[in-house]
CSV table of C-alpha atoms in Angstrom, one decimal:
chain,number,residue,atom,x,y,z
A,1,UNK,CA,4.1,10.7,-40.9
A,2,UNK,CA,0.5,11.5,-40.2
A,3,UNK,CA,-1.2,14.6,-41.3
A,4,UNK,CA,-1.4,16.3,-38.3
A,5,UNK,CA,2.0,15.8,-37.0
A,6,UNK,CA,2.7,17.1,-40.6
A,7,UNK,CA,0.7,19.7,-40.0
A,8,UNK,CA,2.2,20.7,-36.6
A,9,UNK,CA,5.8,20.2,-38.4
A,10,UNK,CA,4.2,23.2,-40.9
A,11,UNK,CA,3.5,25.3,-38.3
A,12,UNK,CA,6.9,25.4,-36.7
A,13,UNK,CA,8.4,25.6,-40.1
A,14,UNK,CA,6.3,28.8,-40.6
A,15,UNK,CA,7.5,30.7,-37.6
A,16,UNK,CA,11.1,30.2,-38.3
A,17,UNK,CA,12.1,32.9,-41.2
A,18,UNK,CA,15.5,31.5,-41.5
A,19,UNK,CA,14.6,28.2,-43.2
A,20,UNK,CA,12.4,29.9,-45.6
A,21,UNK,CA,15.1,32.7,-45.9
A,22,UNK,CA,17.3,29.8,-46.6
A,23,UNK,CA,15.2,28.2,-48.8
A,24,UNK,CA,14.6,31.1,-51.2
A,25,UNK,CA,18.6,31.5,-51.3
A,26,UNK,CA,18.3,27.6,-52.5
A,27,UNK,CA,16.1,28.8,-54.9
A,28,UNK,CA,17.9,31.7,-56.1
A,29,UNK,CA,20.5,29.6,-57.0
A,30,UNK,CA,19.1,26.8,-58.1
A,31,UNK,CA,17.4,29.1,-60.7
A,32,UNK,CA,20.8,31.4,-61.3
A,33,UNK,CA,22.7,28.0,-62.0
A,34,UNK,CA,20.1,27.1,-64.4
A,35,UNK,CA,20.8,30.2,-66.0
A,36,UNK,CA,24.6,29.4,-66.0
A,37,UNK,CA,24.1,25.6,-67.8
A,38,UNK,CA,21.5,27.4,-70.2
A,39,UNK,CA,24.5,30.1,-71.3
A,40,UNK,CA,27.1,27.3,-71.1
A,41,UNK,CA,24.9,24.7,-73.1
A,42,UNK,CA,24.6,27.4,-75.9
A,43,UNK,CA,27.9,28.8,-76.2
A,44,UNK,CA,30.5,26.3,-75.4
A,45,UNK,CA,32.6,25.3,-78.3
A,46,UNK,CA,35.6,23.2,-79.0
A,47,UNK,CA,36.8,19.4,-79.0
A,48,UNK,CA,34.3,18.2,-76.5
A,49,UNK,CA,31.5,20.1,-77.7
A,50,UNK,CA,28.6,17.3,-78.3
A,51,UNK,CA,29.4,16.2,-74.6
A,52,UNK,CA,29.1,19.4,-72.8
A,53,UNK,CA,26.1,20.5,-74.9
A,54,UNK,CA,24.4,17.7,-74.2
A,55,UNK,CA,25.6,16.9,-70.5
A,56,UNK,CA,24.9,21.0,-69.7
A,57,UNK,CA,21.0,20.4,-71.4
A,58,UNK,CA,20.5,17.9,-68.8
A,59,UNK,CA,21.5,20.1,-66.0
A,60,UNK,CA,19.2,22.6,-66.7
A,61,UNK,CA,16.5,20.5,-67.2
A,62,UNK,CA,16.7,19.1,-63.8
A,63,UNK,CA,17.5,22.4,-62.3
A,64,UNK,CA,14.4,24.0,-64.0
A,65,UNK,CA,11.9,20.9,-62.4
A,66,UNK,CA,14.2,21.1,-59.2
A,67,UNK,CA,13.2,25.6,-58.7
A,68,UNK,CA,9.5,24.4,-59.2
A,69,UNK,CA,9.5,21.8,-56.6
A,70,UNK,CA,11.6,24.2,-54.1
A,71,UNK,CA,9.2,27.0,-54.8
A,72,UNK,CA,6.2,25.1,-54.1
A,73,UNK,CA,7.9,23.4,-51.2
A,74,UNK,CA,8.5,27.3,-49.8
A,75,UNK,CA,4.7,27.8,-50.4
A,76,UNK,CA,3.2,24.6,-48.6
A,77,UNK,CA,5.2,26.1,-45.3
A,78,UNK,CA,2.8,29.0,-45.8
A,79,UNK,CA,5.7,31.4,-47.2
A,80,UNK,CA,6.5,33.2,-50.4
A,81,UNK,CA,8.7,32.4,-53.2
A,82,UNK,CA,11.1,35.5,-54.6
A,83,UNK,CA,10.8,35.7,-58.3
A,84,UNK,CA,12.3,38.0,-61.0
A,85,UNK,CA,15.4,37.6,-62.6
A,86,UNK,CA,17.1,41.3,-60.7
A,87,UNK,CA,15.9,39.6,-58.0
A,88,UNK,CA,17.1,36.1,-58.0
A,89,UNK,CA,20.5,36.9,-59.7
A,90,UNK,CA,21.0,39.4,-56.7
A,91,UNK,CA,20.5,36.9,-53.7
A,92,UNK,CA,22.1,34.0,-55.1
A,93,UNK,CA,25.4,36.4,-56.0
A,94,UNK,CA,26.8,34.1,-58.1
A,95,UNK,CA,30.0,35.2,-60.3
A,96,UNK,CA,28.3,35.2,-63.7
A,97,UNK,CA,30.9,34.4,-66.6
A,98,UNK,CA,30.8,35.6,-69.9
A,99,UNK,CA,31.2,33.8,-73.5
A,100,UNK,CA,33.4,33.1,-74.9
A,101,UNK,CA,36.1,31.6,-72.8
A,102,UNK,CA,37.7,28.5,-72.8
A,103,UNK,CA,35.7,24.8,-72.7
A,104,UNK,CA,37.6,24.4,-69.5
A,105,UNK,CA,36.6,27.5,-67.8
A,106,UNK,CA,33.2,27.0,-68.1
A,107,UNK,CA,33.1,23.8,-66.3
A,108,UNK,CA,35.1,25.1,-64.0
A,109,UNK,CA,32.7,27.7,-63.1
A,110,UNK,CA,29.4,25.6,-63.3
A,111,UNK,CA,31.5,23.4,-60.5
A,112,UNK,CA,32.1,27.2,-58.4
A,113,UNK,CA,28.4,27.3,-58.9
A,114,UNK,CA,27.0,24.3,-58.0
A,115,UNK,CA,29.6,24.3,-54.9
A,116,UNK,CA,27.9,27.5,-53.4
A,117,UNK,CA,24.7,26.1,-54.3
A,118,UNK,CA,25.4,22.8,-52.4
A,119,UNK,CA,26.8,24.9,-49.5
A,120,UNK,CA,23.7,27.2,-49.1
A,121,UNK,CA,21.3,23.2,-49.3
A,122,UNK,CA,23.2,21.9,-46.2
A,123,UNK,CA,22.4,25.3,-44.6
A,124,UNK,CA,19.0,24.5,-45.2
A,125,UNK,CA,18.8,20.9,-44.8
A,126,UNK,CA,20.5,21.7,-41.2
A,127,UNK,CA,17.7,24.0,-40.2
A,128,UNK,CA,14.8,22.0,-41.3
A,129,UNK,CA,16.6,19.2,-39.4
A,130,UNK,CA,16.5,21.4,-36.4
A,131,UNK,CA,12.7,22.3,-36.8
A,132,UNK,CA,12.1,18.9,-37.4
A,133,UNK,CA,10.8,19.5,-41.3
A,134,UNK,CA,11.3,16.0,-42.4
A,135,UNK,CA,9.9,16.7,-45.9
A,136,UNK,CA,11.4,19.6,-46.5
A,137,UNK,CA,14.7,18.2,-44.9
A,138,UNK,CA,14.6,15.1,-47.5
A,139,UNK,CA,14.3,17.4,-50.7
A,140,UNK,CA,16.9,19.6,-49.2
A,141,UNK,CA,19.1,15.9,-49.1
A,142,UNK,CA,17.6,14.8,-52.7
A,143,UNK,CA,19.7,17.9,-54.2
A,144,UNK,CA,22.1,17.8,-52.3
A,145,UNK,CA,22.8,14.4,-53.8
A,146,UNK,CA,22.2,15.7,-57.3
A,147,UNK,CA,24.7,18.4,-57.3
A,148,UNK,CA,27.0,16.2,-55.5
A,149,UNK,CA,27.1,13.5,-58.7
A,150,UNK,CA,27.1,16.6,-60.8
A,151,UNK,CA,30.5,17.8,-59.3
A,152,UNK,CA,31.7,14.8,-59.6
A,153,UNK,CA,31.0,14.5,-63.1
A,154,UNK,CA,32.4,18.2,-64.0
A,155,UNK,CA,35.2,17.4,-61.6
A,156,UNK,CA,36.3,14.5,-63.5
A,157,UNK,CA,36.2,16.1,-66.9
A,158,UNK,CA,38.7,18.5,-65.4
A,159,UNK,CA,40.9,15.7,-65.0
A,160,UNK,CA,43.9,15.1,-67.4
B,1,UNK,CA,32.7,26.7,-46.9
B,2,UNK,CA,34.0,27.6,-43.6
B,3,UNK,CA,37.1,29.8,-43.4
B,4,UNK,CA,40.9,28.5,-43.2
B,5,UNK,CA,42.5,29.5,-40.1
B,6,UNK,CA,45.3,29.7,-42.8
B,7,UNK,CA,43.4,32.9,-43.7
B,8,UNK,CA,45.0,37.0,-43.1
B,9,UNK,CA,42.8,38.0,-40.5
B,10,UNK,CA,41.2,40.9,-43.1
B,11,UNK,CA,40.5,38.4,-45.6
B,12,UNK,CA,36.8,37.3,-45.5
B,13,UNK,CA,36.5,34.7,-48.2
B,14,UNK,CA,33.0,33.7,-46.9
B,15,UNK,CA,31.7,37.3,-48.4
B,16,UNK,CA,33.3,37.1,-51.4
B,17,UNK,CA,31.9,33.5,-52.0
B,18,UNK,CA,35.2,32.2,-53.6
B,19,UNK,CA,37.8,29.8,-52.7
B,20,UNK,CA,39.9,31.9,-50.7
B,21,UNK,CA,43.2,31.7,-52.8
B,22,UNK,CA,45.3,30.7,-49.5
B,23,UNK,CA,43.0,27.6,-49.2
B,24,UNK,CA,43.7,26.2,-52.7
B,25,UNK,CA,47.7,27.1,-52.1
B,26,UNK,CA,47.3,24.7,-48.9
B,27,UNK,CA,45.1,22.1,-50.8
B,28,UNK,CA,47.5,21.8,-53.8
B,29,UNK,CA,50.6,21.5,-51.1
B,30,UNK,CA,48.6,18.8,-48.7
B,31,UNK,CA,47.8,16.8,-52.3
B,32,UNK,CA,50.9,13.8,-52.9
B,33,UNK,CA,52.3,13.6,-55.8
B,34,UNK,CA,50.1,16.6,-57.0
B,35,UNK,CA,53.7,18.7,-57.5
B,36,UNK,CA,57.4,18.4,-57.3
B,37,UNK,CA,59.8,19.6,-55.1
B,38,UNK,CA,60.5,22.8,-57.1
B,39,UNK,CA,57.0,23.2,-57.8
B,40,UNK,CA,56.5,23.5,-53.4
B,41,UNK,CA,59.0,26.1,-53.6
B,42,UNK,CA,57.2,28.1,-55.7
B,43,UNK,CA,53.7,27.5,-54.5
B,44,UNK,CA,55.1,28.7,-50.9
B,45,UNK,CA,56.9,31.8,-52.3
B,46,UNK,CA,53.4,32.8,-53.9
B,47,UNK,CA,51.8,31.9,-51.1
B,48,UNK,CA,53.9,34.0,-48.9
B,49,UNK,CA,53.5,37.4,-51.0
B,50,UNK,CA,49.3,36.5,-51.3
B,51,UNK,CA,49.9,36.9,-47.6
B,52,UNK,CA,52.0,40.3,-47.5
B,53,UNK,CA,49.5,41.7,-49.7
B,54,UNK,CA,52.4,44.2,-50.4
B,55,UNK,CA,54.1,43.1,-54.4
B,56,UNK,CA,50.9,42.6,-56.3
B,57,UNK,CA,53.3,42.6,-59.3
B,58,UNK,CA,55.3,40.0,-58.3
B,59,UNK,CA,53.0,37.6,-57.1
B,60,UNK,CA,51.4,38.0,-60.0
B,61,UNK,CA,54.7,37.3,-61.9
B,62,UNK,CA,55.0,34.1,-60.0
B,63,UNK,CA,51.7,33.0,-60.5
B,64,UNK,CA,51.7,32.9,-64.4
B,65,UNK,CA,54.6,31.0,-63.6
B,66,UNK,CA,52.9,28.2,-61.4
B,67,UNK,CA,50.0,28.5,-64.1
B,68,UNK,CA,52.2,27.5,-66.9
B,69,UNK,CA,53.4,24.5,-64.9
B,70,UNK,CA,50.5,23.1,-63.5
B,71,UNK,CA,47.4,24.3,-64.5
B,72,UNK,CA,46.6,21.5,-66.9
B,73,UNK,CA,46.8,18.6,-64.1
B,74,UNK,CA,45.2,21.1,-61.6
B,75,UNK,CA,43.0,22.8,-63.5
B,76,UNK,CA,40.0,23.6,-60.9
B,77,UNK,CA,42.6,24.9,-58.4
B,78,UNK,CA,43.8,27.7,-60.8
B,79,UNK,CA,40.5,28.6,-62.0
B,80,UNK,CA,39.6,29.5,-58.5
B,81,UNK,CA,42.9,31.0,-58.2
B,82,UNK,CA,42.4,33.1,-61.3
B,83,UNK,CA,39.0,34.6,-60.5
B,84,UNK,CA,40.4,35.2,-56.8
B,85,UNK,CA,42.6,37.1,-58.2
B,86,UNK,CA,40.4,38.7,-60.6
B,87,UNK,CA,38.4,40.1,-57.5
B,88,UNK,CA,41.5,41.2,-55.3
B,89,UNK,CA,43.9,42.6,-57.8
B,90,UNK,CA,43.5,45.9,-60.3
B,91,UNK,CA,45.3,47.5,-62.0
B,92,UNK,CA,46.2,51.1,-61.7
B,93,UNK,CA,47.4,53.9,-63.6
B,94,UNK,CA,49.7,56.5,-61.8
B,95,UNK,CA,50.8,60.0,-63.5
B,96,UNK,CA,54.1,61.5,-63.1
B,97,UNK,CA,53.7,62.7,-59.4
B,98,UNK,CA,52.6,58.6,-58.6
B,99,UNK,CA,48.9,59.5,-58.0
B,100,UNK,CA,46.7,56.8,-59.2
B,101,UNK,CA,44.4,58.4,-62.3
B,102,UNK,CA,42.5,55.0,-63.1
B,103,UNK,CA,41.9,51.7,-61.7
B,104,UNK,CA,40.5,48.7,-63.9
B,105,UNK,CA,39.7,44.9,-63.2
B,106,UNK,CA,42.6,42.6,-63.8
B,107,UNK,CA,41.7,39.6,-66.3
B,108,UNK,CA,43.8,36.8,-66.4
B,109,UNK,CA,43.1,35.6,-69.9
B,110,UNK,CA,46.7,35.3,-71.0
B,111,UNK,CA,49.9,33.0,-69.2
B,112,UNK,CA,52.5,35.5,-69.3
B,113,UNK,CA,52.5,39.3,-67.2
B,114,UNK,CA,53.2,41.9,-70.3
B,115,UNK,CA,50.1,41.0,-72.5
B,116,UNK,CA,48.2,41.4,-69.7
B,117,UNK,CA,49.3,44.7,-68.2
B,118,UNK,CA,48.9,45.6,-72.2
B,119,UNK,CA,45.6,44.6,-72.1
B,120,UNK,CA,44.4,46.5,-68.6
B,121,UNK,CA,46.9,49.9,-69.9
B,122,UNK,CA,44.1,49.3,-72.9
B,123,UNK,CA,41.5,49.3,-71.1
B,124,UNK,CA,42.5,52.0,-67.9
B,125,UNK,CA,43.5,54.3,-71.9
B,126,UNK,CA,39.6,54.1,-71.8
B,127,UNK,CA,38.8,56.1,-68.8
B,128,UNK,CA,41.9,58.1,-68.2
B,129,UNK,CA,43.8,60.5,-70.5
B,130,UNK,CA,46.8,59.2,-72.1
B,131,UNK,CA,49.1,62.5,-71.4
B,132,UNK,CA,48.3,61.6,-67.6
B,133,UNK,CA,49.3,58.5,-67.5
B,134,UNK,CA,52.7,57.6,-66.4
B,135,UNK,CA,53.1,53.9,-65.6
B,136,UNK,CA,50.6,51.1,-64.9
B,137,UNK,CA,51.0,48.8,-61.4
B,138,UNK,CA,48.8,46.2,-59.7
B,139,UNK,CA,48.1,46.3,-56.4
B,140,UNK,CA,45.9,44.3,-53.8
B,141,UNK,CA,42.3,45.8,-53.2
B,142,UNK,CA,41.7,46.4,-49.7
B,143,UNK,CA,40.0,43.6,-47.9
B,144,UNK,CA,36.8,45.6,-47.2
B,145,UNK,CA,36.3,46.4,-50.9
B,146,UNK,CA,37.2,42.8,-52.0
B,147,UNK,CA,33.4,41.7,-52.3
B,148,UNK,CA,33.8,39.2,-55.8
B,149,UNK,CA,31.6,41.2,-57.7
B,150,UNK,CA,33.1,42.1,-60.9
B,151,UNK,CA,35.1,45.4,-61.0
B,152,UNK,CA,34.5,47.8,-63.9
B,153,UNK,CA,37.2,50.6,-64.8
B,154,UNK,CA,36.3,53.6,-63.1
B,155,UNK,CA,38.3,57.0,-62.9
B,156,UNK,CA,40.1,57.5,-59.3
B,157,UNK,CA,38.2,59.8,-57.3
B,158,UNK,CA,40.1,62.9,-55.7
């Protein structure tokens, strides 16, 4: 894509408040699910501890380099990024658990999370299809990839 | 997620951002093999009172029930089930004329009713004097009020 017709695909992005509406929801909970695997990695306990400790340390490590790129993607459309942690745990509106509760439950409740969070991405990915964003349309698919392994992942655990 | 036209018609499980608890019924009965023939009979006698939204206390009843059967092959399903619950169920406490003094969040932490309308008579003791108290019941919160936010114990108003 050349830089103008990039350009011109800024522009329309710019007028249209819902994507970046949408996109600072992605954000919100992007970074109130990082939050989540950052509380599960430190507190879960039990038989399969080493797996989920380490397995929740990689989530949050992707989800903390995944919020920067979303964030900067929202500003490169000429928009702001919401900050604060009031204010991102109250748009993303994610049920927040607290410790300690069963190994089970907290997977469980990542998958909760990352469902919501991979419904509120097509959303997004759906509007900047419509105002033909490209680029932010493929990093809107890119996580929507991500958190669909990750499900899989926690889904399988689940599994007797 | 989109709704289930499977849904009461004042049930808004898009606003409370959790699997609506009709859904996962309707999942776990369209799954083969996921549950026996018995087990279908209960799951459509729960799912029948989560849609009269009239006996809290016996769907509640029935759902430790289903939980002690199948929670550990269908783990995810009661999870979501559990914390729908959580967020459309309290607890109250009535005095002696039947007037609801106190109303606190349901938890599910335990497989069996009586431990846990122990635990929410504990924690409705907390914000409600125990000489008023008569008897503790659930009951379904109104559809309006069911937002999935967490429900602290709060004195009844009037």
């Amino acid at each position: 894509m050349s830089t103008s017709t990039s350009t011109q695909a800024a522009k329309s992005v710019r007028k249209n408040n819902r994507l970046i509406e949408t996109l600072n929801l992605v954000l919100a909970d992007s970074y109130a699910l990082m939050a989540l695997s950052h509380l599960a990695h430190w507190n879960v306990e039990g038989d399969g501890f080493f797996e989920l400790h380490k397995a929740f340390e990689e989530h949050y490590k992707d989800l903390f380099e995944a919020v920067d790129e979303i964030a900067e993607r929202i500003r490169a459309l000429d928009a702001y990024a919401i900050g604060g942690l009031n204010k991102l745990a109250r748009t993303a509106g994610m049920d927040e658990f607290n410790s300690p509760m069963p190994q089970k439950d907290y997977v469980a409740a990542l998958i909760v999370a990352h469902e919501k969070t991979v419904d509120d991405l097509v959303r997004a990915r759906d509007l900047a299809g419509e105002t033909n964003d490209l680029e932010t349309q493929d990093l809107m698919i890119g996580r929507i990839q991500w958190h669909e392994k990750t499900l899989w992942m926690l889904k399988s655990y689940l599994k007797k | 997620m989109t709704s289930p036209t499977t849904c009461p018609d004042d049930c808004a499980p898009g606003a409370c951002q959790l699997c609506c608890s009709l859904q996962v019924v309707d999942e776990l009965l369209a799954t083969p093999g996921a549950v026996t023939g018995e087990e279908v009979d209960l799951l459509l006698d729960f799912r029948h009172l989560l849609r009269q939204r009239t006996d809290a206390e016996a769907m509640l009843r029935l759902f430790c029930e289903l939980r002690r059967r199948l929670e550990q092959g269908h783990y995810l399903a009661f999870y979501r089930l559990r914390r729908w619950l959580e967020n459309h169920v309290v607890a109250e406490l009535a005095n002696t004329a039947g007037e609801v003094v106190a109303r606190v969040r349901l938890r599910l932490d335990f497989y069996c009713l009586e431990p846990i309308r122990r635990a929410c008579l504990c924690g409705a003791l907390q914000v409600a004097s125990s000489s008023a108290a008569s008897r503790l019941r659930f009951a379904f919160v109104p559809a309006h009020r069911a937002t999935g936010r967490p429900l602290a114990a709060f004195r009844c108003e009037g």
